[in-house]
Amino acid sequence: MSRVRLPVRRPWRLAAEATALLVAAVVAFPLYWMLLGAFRPAGEIESTEPRPWTASPTLDSFRRVFEQHEFGRYFVNSLVVAGSVVVASALIAFLAATAVTRFRFRFRTTLLIMFLVAQMVPVEALTIPLFFLMRDFGLLNTLGSLILPHIAFSLPFAVWMLRGFVRAVPESLEEAAYLDGASRARFLWRILLPLVLPGLVATSVFSFISAWNDFLFAKSFIISDTSQSTLPMALLVFYKPDEPDWGGVMAASTVMTVPVLVFFVLVQRRLVSGLGGAVKD
Amino acid sequence: MKLSVRLAGFTALAAVLATACAPQTSGTSSSGKDEKTGTLRVWLFQEVDNQPKQRVVDAVLADFEKAHRGAEVTVEYIPVETRAQRVKAAFNDPRSAPDVIEYGNTDTAGYVKDGGLADVTRDFDAWSEARDTDPTARRSVTVDGRVYGAPYFVGIRALYYRTDVFRRLGLRVPRTQAELISTAKRVRAARPDLYGLAVGGAYTYGALPFLWANGGDLATGKGGGYASALGTPAARAGIEAYTSLFGDDNCPAAKCASWTGNDTVTAFAAGKAAMAIGGNFSHAAVDAGKAKGKYAVVPLPGVRAGSIAPAFAGGNNIGVLKSTSHRTLAVDLMKRLASKQAQGRLFDAMGFLPTFTDVREQAAAKEPFVKPFVDTLAAGTRFVPVTPAWAQIDSSLVLPTMFQEIVSGRKDVADASADAAKKMDDAFGSAG
Amino acid sequence: MRRTTVAPPAKRSAPATGARRAPATTPSRRRGPRPRGGWTPWLYLAPALAVLGALLVYPVYQLGLISFLEYTQAQVSGGEPTRFRGLANYTDLFADDQFGQVLLATVGFAAACVLGTLAVGCALAVLLTRVRALPRLALLLAALGAWATPTITGSTVWLFLFDPDFGPVNRLLGLGDFSWTYGRYSAFLLVLLEVVWCSFPFVMITVYAGIRAVPGEVLEAAALDGASQWRIWRSVLAPMLRPILGIVTVQSVIWDFKVFTQIYVMTGGGGIAGQNLVLNVYAYQKAFASSQYSLGSAIGVVMLLLLLAVTLGYLRLLRRQGEEL
């Protein structure tokens, strides 16, 4: 750590640290307020004198969320969607990243540009053609209609990011493996994959978020089968502009945010170093 | 790296990958199947206070499932504001469409043109209860002589006011539109914590009576050719009158500009407004709030003293989707949901006015509450242009945008109404 | 915070200085041993290409196609034949005043979001290098929290914070029942704050990781020369971080230009009289609320072209710097 630290004079450092703590508090405040709102009794939320604490925390809002709707089911649905997208896009992106970093072939650069350009595509605008495509596949109203497009949309960025990790594995390792008589497949799955795993984790954060956040596809493709709804849709049930049930909204938001938070904290180290690694190469 | 060459390669690749075929159409033809078991999906509208409605519906469903072994029903209550997207998506994919839907009578023409609703003329005519359906309600499910659903309830709006507030401030119930506006402002001046008359920039059906009372109309013409009439002096006078209610002296634009009808009712029910234009269907919601027992309803006054502003002949219907694979079951469910018994219960629970003349008379006799609405109905109601274009005008928010532009001060009445008239004419021209 | 990646240390400290590491300096390492795999790379690429071809390229093609057709609900339902309209949808679009306003608002809003995100992200990244472990951890965790928050929950929570009746912000600032979503600019500002809140962590963490890779001696030398903080950033850090800054800028542009959920949820689908519409939401409303699928598609194509222009500019920049893809 000391390598980076500048010789900063003490008062300045204290000021910097105070600023950092203050900023951290401001940044964390919305999340704190969300938790607070989720645990507050109903009367206190609708009070015009909001206080930054609560004397009588209650689980009422959570109970309302889980009772009124099949929230548990939506939660599982969201997990299924995000999980499938993460696994599928990680594997596919891993193969593609290996191809573009460890081989030379015609159109390699073209493909790389294509992966970059593919990130530009405004996903929302594609809702229209995707709707018709999913309809023709007979996938509307199923979780498949959410999983497939998200795999496609998270792939380009994943490939782009994974390149750095794949490239960082020394080529001597590959040669050594072949000298030992390993097949290409064996090298790929037994040697390269474990080494690139931290990169895959960092990458999967992005695909996880995009799939977990999805709101537009769920809104457009899950037409009438409420058993296939996902969390964002369920959240909107509580947010009715004319009479929002803020307690319910905050409780539902909490339920929706916590898994992502846990995921982030788990992969936090790899994310920080991973992002550094990905953009540097 | 030669960028242009690479890009050319990319474009070529893209071209190869894309097979040349135009987007298909869905053909919302009937499925041809008529299964007697399985799950039926029903969409009904989410009301301000939905619980009582849900109880009535649940009772109907219990009977239905008892009568048809192996048939199950799932109901989803969908928000009225975004119904257009939901319903259209359903029309676009018959496979995932629900079997039975509740729909507003302003949407009938559009849905029929989109080929979404099943023609139930024969079933309707064979239904013994249908003989007592009042003619206006029957017209609201009829397009070109064919019937596309069963009327569910009639929705008429009138003026709700807080009797306690009026008494304390010594106010008289307004007898003209001008009096209505001045009364609203007097309430606000005396009680700044209350809105005088809760109005909404997105509350089209609350605004239309002002337009009509001043002699204006939405559009003129019939059948094929409609032309917007928003730009006429009479219509402008109505728009002017309605939008004059937005402001700190009655209903601050910062709040009220984005409000829908439901929002105004919610504000009234919560005791935050002295008056509101609410429907007979708002009755239950208001009774569930703080205003319970402290309010009365009168017809919305017109321009002349003693006259009644023409109300919008609102109402919802229950229809069967053409794509259903359970046609017989769906038609039976439609009839049960809209039956005399169910409508009677719905009236008790929600205050929804029945569409059967006999049931409505019984209801009126039982509940004096209904009188102002029946009076309003009797004074003559109006309707939006009966054309598929209306669904488009409605879903692209032409009128709410106009009101919001005026009340937020972005455009004056003349400009905003001219723009809205142009958008309407475009829609009439393209959707016929 | 220890690094746990597979990258060998030698490579990790150098690469931030992208301009110096021109490919020509290490030709043997880069080109030599990399196998020419024949069909193998294509085999590895096959799944990705299949998925992208079916679910990205084909829909984009369809989007373009629909934008040249007359395609409304009547056509979708099969009632009327689709008709080729050529560029008529585009001329309609550009003749529409509202489209011009929305386009302008989108560009302005995205630019403000990108600038805000980059400024906050970079400033906090520098701040992170100036503080000891505890404050750093606090800031990192808070940022991760903001990043992890799903867009839709972020939007609703921020709405609640700024709620005129029950929100703490108005109370804190003494704004009474000021409605943030009523005015055009205050509504945009509210959304902007939320967007910056949830997207600065990516910039901050990436830039922070980049700064850590800058050799300490360089900075120490600069500091000993008496350079101010701002000068160190301008003359030493920024040039070294240029590749990283390039990437985070492009990513921010892409993300912020396509903001959908925040606008849709926070302004109720585009604000009063559509004052807060951005292209993405506008396209959605045109297509799905008004069933003008062809107009919605044309808007989508315009967005795609604008973003493409940004990408091409970025690629040119890369090429001028001698970067290899």
Coordinates of C-alpha atoms in Angstrom, one line a residue, chain A residues 68 107-111 113-114 117 131-132 135-136 138-142 219-220 222-226 240-243, chain B residues 1 3 6-7 9-10 13 24-26 41 43 46 48 76 82 85-86 89-90 92-93 95-98 262-263 266:
Chain A
Q68 CA -49.7 -10.1 -0.5
F107 CA -11.1 -11.1 -38.8
R108 CA -9.8 -11.2 -35.3
T109 CA -9.7 -7.4 -35.1
T110 CA -13.0 -7.1 -36.9
L111 CA -14.5 -9.3 -34.3
I113 CA -14.5 -4.2 -33.0
M114 CA -17.8 -6.0 -33.3
V117 CA -19.8 -2.0 -31.1
F131 CA -40.6 -9.1 -28.7
F132 CA -41.5 -10.5 -32.1
R135 CA -42.9 -14.6 -29.8
D136 CA -41.8 -16.6 -32.8
G138 CA -42.7 -19.3 -28.4
L139 CA -40.8 -18.0 -25.4
L140 CA -43.0 -15.1 -24.3
N141 CA -44.4 -15.5 -20.8
T142 CA -41.4 -17.7 -19.8
K219 CA -42.5 -5.8 -18.2
S220 CA -42.7 -6.4 -22.0
I222 CA -43.9 -11.6 -19.3
I223 CA -47.3 -10.8 -20.5
S224 CA -49.9 -12.6 -18.5
D225 CA -48.2 -15.4 -16.5
T226 CA -47.6 -13.8 -13.1
K240 CA -48.4 3.2 -7.3
P241 CA -48.0 6.8 -8.1
D242 CA -51.3 7.7 -6.5
E243 CA -50.7 6.0 -3.2
Chain B
M1 CA -5.2 -1.6 -38.3
L3 CA -10.4 0.8 -39.5
R6 CA -12.3 -3.8 -40.6
L7 CA -15.6 -2.0 -40.4
G9 CA -15.8 -6.6 -42.8
F10 CA -18.0 -6.2 -39.9
L13 CA -20.6 -10.2 -41.5
Q24 CA -44.0 -11.4 -39.2
T25 CA -47.5 -10.5 -38.3
S26 CA -49.2 -12.5 -35.6
R41 CA -56.4 -16.1 -17.1
W43 CA -57.3 -9.4 -16.2
Q46 CA -57.0 -2.3 -10.2
V48 CA -58.3 2.7 -5.8
E76 CA -54.5 -10.3 -12.2
T82 CA -50.6 1.3 -18.5
Q85 CA -49.2 -1.7 -23.4
R86 CA -50.4 -4.8 -21.6
A89 CA -48.8 -7.1 -26.0
A90 CA -51.4 -9.7 -25.3
N92 CA -49.5 -9.5 -30.3
D93 CA -49.0 -12.9 -28.8
R95 CA -50.3 -17.7 -26.9
S96 CA -49.7 -15.7 -23.8
A97 CA -52.8 -13.6 -23.9
P98 CA -55.4 -13.8 -21.1
N262 CA -57.4 8.2 -8.9
D263 CA -55.0 10.6 -7.4
T266 CA -57.2 9.5 -3.0

